PDB file of C-alpha atoms and ligand atoms in Angstrom:
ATOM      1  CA  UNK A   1     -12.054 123.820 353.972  1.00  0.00           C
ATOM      2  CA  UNK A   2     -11.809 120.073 353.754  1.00  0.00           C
ATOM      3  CA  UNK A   3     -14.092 118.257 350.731  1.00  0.00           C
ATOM      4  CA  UNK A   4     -12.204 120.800 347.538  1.00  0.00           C
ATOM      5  CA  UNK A   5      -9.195 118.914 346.848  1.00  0.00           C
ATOM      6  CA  UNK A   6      -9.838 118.105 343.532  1.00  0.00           C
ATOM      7  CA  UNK A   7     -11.041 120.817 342.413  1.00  0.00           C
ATOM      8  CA  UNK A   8      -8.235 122.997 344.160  1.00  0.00           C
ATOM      9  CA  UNK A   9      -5.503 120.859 342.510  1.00  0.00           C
ATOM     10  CA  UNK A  10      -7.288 121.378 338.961  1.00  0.00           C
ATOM     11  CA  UNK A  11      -7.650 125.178 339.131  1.00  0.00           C
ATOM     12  CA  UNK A  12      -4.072 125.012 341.367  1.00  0.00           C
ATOM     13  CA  UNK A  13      -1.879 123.384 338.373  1.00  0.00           C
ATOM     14  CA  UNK A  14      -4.066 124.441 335.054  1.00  0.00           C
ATOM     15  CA  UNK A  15      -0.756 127.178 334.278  1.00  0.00           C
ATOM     16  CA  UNK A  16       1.495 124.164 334.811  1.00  0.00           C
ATOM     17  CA  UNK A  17      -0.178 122.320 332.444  1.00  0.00           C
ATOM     18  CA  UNK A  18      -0.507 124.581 329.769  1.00  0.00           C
ATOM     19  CA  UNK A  19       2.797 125.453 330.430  1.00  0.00           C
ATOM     20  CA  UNK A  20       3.849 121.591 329.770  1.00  0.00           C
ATOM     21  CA  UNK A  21       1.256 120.907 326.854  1.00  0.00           C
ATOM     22  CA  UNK A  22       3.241 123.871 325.256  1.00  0.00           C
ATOM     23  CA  UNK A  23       6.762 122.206 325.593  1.00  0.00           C
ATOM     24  CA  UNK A  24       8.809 121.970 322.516  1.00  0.00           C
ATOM     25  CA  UNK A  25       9.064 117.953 323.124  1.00  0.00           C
ATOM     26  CA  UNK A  26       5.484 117.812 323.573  1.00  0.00           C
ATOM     27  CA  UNK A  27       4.866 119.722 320.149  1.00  0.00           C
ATOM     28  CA  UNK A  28       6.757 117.446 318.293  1.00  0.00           C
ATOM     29  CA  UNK A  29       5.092 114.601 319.605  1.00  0.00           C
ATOM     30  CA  UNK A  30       1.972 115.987 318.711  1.00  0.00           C
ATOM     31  CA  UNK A  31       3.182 116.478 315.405  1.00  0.00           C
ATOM     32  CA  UNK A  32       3.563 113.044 314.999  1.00  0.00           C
ATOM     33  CA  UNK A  33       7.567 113.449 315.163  1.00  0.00           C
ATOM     34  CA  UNK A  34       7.987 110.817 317.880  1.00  0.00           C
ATOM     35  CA  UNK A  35      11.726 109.549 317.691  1.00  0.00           C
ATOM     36  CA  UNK A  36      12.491 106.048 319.173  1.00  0.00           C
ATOM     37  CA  UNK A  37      15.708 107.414 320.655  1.00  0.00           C
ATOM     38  CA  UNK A  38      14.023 109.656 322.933  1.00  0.00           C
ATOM     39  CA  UNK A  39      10.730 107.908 323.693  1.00  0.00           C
ATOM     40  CA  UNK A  40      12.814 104.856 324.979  1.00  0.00           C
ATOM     41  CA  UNK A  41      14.754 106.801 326.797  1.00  0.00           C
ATOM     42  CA  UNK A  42      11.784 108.507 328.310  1.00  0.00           C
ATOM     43  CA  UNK A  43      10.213 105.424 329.221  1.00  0.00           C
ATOM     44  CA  UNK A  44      13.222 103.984 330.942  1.00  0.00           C
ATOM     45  CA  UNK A  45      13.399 107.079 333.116  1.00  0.00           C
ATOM     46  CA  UNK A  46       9.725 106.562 334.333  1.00  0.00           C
ATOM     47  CA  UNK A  47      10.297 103.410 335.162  1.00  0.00           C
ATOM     48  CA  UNK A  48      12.438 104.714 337.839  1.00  0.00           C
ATOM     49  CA  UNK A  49      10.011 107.099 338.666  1.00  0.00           C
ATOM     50  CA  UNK A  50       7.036 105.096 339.206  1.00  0.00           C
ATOM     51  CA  UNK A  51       8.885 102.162 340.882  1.00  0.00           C
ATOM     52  CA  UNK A  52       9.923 104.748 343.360  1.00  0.00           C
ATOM     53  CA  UNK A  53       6.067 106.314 343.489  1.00  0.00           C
ATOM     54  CA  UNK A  54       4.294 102.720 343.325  1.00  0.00           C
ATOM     55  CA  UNK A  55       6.878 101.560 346.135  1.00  0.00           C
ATOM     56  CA  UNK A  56       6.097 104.360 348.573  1.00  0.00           C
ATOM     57  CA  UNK A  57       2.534 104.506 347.868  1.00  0.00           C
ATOM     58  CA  UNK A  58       2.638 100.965 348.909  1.00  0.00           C
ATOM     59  CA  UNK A  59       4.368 101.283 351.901  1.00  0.00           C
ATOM     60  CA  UNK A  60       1.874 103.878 353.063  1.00  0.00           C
ATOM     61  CA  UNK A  61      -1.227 101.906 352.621  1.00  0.00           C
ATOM     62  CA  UNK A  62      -2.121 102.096 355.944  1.00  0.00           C
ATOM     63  CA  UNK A  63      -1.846 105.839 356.215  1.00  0.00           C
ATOM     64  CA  UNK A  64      -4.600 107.080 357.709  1.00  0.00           C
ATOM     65  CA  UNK A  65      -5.555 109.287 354.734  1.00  0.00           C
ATOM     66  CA  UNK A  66      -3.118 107.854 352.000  1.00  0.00           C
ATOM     67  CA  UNK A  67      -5.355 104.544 352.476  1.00  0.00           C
ATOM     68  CA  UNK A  68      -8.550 106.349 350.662  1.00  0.00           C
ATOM     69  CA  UNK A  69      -6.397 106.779 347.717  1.00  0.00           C
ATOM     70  CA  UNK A  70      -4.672 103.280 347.425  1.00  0.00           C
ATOM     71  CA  UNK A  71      -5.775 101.946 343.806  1.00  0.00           C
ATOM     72  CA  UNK A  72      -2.926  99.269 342.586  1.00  0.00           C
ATOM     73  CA  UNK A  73      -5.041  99.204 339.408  1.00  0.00           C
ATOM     74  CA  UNK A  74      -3.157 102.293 338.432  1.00  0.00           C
ATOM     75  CA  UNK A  75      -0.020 101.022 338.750  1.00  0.00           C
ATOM     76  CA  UNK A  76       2.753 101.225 335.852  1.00  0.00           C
ATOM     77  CA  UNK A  77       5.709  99.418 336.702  1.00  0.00           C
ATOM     78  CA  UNK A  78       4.511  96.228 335.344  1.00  0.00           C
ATOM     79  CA  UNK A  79       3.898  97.556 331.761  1.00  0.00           C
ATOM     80  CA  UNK A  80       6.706  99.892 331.765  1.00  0.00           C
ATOM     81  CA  UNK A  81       8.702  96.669 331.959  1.00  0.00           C
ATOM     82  CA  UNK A  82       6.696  95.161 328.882  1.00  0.00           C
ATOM     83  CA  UNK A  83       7.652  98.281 327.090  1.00  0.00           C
ATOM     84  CA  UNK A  84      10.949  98.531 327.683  1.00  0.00           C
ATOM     85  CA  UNK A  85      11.873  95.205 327.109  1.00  0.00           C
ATOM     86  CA  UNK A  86      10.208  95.858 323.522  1.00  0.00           C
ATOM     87  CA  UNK A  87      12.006  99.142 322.982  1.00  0.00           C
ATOM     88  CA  UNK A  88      15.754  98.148 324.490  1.00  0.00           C
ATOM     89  CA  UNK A  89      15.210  94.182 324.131  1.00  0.00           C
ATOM     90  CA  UNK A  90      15.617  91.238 327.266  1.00  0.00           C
ATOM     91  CA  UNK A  91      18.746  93.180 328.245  1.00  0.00           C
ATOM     92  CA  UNK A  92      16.653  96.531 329.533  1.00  0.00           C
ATOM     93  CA  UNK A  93      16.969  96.593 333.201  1.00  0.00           C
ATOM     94  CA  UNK A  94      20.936  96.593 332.765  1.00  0.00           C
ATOM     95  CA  UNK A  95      20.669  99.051 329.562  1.00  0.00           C
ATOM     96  CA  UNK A  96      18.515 101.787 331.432  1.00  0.00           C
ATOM     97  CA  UNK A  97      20.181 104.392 334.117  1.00  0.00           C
ATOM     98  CA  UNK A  98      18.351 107.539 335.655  1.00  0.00           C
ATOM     99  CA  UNK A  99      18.825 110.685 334.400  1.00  0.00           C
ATOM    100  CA  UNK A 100      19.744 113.516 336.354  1.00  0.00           C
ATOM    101  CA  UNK A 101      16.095 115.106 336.109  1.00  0.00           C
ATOM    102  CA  UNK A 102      15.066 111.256 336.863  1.00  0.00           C
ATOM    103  CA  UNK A 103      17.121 111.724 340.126  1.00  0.00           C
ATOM    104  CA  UNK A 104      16.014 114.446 341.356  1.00  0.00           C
ATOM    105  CA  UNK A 105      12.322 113.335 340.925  1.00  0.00           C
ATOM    106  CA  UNK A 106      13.233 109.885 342.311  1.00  0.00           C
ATOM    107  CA  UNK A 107      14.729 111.365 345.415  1.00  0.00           C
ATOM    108  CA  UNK A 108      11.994 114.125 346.169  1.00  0.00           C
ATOM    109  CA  UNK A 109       9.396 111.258 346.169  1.00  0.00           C
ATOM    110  CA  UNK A 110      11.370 109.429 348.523  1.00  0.00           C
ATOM    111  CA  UNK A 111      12.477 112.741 350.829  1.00  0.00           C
ATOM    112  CA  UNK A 112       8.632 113.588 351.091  1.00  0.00           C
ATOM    113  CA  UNK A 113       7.415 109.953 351.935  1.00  0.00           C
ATOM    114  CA  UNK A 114       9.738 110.166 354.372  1.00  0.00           C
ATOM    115  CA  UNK A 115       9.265 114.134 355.971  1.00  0.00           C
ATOM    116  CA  UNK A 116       5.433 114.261 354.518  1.00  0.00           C
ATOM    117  CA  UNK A 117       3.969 111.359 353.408  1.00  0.00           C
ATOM    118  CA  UNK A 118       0.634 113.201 352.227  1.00  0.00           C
ATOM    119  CA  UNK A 119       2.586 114.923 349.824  1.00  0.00           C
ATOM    120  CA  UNK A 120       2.347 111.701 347.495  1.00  0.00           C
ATOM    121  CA  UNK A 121      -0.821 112.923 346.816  1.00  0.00           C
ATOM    122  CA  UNK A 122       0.468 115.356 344.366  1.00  0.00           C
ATOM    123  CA  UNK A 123       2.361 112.692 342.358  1.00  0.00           C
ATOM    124  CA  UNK A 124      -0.245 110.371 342.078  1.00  0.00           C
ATOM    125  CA  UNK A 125      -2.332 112.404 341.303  1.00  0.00           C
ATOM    126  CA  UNK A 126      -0.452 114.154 338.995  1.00  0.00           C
ATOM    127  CA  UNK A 127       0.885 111.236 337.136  1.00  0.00           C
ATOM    128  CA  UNK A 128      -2.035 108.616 337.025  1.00  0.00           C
ATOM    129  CA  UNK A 129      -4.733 111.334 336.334  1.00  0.00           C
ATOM    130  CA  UNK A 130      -2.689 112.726 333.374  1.00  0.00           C
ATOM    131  CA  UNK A 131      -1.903 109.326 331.787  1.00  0.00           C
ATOM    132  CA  UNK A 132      -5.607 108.282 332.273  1.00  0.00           C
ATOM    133  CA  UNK A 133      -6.450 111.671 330.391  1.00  0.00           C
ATOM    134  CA  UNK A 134      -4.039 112.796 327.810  1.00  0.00           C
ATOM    135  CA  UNK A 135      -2.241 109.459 327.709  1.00  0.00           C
ATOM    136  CA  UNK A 136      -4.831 108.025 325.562  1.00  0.00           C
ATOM    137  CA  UNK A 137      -4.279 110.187 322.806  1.00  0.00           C
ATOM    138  CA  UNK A 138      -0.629 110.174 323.268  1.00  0.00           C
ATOM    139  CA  UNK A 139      -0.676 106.482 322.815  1.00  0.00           C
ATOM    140  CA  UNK A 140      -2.799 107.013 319.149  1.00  0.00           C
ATOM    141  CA  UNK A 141       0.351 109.215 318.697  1.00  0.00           C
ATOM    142  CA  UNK A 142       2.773 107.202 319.722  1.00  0.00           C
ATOM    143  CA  UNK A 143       1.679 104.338 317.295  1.00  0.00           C
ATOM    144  CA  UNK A 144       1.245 106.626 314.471  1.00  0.00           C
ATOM    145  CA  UNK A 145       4.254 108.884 314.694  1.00  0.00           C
ATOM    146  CA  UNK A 146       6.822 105.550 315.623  1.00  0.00           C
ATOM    147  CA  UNK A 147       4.830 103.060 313.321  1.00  0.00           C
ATOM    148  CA  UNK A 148       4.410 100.830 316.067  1.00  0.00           C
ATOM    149  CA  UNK A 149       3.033  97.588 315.625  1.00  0.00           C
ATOM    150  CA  UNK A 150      -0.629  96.581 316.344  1.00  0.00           C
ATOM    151  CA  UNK A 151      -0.506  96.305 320.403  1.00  0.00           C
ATOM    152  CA  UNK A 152       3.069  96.511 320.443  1.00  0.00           C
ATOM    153  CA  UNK A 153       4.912  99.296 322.842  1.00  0.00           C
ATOM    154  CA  UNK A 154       2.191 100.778 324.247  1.00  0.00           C
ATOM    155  CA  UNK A 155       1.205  98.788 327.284  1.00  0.00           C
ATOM    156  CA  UNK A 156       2.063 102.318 329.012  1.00  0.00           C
ATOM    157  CA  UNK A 157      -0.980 103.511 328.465  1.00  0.00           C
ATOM    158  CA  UNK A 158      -2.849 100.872 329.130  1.00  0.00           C
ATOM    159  CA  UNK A 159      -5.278 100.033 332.084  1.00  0.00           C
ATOM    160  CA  UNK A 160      -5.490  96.649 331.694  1.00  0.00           C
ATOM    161  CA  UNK A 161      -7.698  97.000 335.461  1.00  0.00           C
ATOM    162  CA  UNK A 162      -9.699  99.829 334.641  1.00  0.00           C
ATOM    163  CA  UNK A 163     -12.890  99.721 332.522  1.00  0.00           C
ATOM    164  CA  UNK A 164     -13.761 103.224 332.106  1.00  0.00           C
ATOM    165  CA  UNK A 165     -11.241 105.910 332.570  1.00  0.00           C
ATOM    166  CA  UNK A 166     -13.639 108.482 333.051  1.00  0.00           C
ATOM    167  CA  UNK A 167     -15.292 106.330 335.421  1.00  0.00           C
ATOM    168  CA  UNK A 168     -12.532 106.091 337.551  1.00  0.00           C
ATOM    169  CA  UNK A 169     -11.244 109.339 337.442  1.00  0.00           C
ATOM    170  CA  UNK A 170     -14.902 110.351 338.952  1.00  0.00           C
ATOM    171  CA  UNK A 171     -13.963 108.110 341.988  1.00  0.00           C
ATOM    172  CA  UNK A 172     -10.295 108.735 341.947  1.00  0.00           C
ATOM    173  CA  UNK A 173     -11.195 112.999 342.524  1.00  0.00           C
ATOM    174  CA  UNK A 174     -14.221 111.692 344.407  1.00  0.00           C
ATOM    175  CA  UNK A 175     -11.618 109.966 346.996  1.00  0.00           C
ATOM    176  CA  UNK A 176      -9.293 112.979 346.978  1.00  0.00           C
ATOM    177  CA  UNK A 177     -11.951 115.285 348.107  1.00  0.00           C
ATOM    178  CA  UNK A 178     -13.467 112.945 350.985  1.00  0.00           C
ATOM    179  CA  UNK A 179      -9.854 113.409 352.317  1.00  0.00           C
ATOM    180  CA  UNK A 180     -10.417 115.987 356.268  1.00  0.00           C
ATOM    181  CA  UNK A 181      -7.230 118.094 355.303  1.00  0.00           C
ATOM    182  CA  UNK A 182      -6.902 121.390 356.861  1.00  0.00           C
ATOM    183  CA  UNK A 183      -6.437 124.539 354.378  1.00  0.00           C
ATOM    184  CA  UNK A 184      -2.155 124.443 355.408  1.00  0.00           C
ATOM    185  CA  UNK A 185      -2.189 121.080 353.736  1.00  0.00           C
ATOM    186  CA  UNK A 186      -4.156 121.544 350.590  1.00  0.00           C
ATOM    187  CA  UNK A 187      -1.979 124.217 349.671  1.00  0.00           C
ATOM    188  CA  UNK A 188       0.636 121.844 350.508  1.00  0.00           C
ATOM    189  CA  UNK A 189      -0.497 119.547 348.377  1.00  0.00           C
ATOM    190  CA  UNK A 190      -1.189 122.272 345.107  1.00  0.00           C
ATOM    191  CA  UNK A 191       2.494 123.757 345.723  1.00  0.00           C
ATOM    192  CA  UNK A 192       3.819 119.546 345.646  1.00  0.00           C
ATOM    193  CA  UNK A 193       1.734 118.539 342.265  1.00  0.00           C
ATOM    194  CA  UNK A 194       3.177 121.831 340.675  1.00  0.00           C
ATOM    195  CA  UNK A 195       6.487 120.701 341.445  1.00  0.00           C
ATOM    196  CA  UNK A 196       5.983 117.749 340.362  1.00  0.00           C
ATOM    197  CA  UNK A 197       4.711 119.375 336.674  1.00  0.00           C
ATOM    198  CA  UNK A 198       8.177 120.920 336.750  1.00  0.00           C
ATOM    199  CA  UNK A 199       9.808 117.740 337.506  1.00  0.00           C
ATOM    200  CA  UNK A 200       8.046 115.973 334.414  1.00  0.00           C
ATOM    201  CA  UNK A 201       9.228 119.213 332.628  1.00  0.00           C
ATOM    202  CA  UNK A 202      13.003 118.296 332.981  1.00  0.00           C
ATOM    203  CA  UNK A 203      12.134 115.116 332.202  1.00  0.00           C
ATOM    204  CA  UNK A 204      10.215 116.395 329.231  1.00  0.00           C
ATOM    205  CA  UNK A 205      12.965 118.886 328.233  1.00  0.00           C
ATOM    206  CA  UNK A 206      16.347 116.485 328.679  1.00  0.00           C
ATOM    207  CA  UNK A 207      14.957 114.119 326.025  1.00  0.00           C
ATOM    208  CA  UNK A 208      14.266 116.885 323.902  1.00  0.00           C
ATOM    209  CA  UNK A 209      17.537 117.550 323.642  1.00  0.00           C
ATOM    210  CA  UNK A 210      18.270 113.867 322.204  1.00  0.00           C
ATOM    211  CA  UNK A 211      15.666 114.279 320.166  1.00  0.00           C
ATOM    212  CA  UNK A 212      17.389 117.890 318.833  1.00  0.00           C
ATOM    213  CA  UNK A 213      21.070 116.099 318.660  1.00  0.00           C
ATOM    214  CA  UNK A 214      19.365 113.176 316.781  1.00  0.00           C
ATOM    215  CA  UNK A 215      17.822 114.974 313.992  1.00  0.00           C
ATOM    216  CA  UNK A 216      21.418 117.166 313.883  1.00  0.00           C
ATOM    217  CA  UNK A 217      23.430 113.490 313.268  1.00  0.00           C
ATOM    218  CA  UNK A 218      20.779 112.754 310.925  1.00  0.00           C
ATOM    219  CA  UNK A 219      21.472 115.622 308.695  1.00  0.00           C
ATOM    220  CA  UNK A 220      25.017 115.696 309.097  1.00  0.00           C
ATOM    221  CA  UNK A 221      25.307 111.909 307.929  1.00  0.00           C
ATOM    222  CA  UNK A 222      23.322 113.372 304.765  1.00  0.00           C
ATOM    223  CA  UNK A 223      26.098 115.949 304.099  1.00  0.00           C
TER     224      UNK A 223
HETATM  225 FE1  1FH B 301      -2.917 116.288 330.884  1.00  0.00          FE
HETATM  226  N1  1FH B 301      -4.880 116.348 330.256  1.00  0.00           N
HETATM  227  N2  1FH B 301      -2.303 116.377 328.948  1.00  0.00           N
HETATM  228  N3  1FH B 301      -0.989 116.101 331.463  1.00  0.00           N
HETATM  229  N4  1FH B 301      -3.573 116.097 332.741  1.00  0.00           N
HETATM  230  C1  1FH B 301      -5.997 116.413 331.059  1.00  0.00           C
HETATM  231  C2  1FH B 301      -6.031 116.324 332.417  1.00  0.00           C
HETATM  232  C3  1FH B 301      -4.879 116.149 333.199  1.00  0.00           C
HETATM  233  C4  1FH B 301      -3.122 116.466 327.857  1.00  0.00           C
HETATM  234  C5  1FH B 301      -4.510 116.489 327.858  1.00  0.00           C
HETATM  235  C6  1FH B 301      -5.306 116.474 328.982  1.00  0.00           C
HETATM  236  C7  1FH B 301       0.127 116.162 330.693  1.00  0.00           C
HETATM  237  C8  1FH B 301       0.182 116.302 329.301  1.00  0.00           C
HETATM  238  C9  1FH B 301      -0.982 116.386 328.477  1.00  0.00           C
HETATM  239  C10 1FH B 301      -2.769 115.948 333.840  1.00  0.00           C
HETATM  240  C11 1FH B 301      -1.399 115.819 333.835  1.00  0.00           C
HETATM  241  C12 1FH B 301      -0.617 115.839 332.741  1.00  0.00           C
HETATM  242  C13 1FH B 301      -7.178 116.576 330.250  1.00  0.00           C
HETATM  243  C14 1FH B 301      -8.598 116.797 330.752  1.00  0.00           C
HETATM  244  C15 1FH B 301      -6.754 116.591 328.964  1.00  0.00           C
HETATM  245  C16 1FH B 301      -7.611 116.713 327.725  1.00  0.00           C
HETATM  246  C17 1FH B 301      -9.342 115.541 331.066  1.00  0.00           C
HETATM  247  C18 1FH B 301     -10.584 115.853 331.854  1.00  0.00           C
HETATM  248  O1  1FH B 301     -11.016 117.015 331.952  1.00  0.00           O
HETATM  249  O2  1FH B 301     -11.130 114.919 332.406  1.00  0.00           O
HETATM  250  C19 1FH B 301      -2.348 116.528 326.653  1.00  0.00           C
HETATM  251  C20 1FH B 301      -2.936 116.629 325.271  1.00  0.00           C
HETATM  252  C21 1FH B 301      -1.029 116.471 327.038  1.00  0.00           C
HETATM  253  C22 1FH B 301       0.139 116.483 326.112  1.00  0.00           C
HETATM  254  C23 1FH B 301       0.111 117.051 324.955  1.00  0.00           C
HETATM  255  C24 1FH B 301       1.395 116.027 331.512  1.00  0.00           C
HETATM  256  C25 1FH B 301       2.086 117.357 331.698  1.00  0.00           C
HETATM  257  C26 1FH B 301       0.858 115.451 332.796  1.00  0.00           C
HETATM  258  C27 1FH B 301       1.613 115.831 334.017  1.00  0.00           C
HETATM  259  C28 1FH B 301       2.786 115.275 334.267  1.00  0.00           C
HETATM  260  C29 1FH B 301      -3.570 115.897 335.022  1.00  0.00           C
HETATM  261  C30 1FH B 301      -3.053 115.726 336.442  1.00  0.00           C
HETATM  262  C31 1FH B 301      -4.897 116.006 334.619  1.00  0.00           C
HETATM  263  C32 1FH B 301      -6.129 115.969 335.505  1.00  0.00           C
HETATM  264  C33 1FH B 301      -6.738 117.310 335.717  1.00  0.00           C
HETATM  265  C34 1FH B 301      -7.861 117.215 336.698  1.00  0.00           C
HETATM  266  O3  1FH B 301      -7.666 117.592 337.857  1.00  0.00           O
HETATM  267  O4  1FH B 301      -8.915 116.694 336.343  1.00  0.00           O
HETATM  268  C35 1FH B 301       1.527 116.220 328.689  1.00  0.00           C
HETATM  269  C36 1FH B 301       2.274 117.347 328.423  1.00  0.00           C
HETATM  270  C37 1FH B 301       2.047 114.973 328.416  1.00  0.00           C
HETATM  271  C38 1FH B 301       3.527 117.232 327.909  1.00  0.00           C
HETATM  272  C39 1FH B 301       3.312 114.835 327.870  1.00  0.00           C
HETATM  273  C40 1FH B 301       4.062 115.974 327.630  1.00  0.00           C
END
């Protein structure tokens, strides 16, 4: 059963990620109701996130299996830190802190690089693939719905390293399914990148309640 993984973490998560797409946050950044508040306070959690991703994924590039998906191209820390220091100014690293949801993702990367290293697979693939596929329209929202600048705040979602998403999103599932894993592990893997859905959920759903107790100041200071 080795040779499927892509394909069994597509089919394996699609309920996840309607469930996600179908988030209140989500629909009100769709709609274009993006609120600086919460977006920069979304951003500084990922940073924590993928530092603690991009730091383990290096660490295991010698893994015999992790090695076939090492691609440093992907990596966000870098322009996470361009956006941040945009959104919260030179001060950011100091200004940003965790979140609890941030926490809890933080540390179940680190438990599983740790207890399972193969298990990473799920977050990087769960992370970069989504931000090379919905993330470019998210950034067209993004600019629109928080009048960004041209070029400004949005380094997030860009690749400055990759030409083609598509392109390398062929060799990115092309490399997870040349990957010998036994059936025990794929399903592994699935039950890891659903959990990690989840974790982006609580991620997802704390900011939405700034974004809620935002718009509720903003009427009261009308009254
Ligand atoms: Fe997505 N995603 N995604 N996505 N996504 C696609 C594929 C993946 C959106 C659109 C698409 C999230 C969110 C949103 C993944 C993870 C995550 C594709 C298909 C589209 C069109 C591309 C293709 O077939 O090549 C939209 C729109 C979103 C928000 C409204 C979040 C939940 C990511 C997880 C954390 C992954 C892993 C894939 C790759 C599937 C595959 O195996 O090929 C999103 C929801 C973003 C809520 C923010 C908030």
């Amino acid at each position: 059963m080795s040779g499927k993984l892509a394909t069994r973490l597509r089919e394996g998560t699609k309920q996840s990620h309607s469930l996600a797409e179908n988030a209140d946050f989500i629909q009100c950044f769709l709609k274009g109701v993006v609120e600086k508040t919460s977006y920069r306070q979304l951003l500084g959690n990922f940073y924590f996130v993928y530092t603690a991703l991009e730091e383990q994924l290096t660490q295991h590039q010698n893994h015999p299996l992790l090695s076939q998906l090492y691609f440093p191209e992907l990596y966000r820390q870098q322009s996470l830190a361009t956006d941040l220091s945009y959104y919260w100014g030179p001060q950011w690293q100091t200004a940003i802190t965790p979140s609890d949801a941030t926490q809890r993702y933080v540390d179940r990367i680190n438990d599983i690089a740790i207890a399972d290293p193969i298990l990473l697979v799920a977050h990087s693939y769960t992370r970069y693939l989504g931000d090379l596929s919905g993330g470019q329209l998210l950034k067209k929202l993004a600019q629109r719905g928080m009048s960004l600048p041209q070029g400004q705040g949005i380094a997030f979602y860009e690749f400055d390293d990759i030409q083609t998403p598509k392109t390398f999103k062929a060799t990115y599932r092309q490399s997870l399914d040349s990957l010998h894993l036994d059936e025990a592990t794929i399903t592994r893997i699935v039950d890891e990148a659903n959990l990690a859905f989840k974790l982006n959920m609580e991620l997802f759903k704390e900011v939405e309640g700034n974004l809620i107790q935002a718009i509720g100041q903003m009427i009261f200071s009308h009254l």
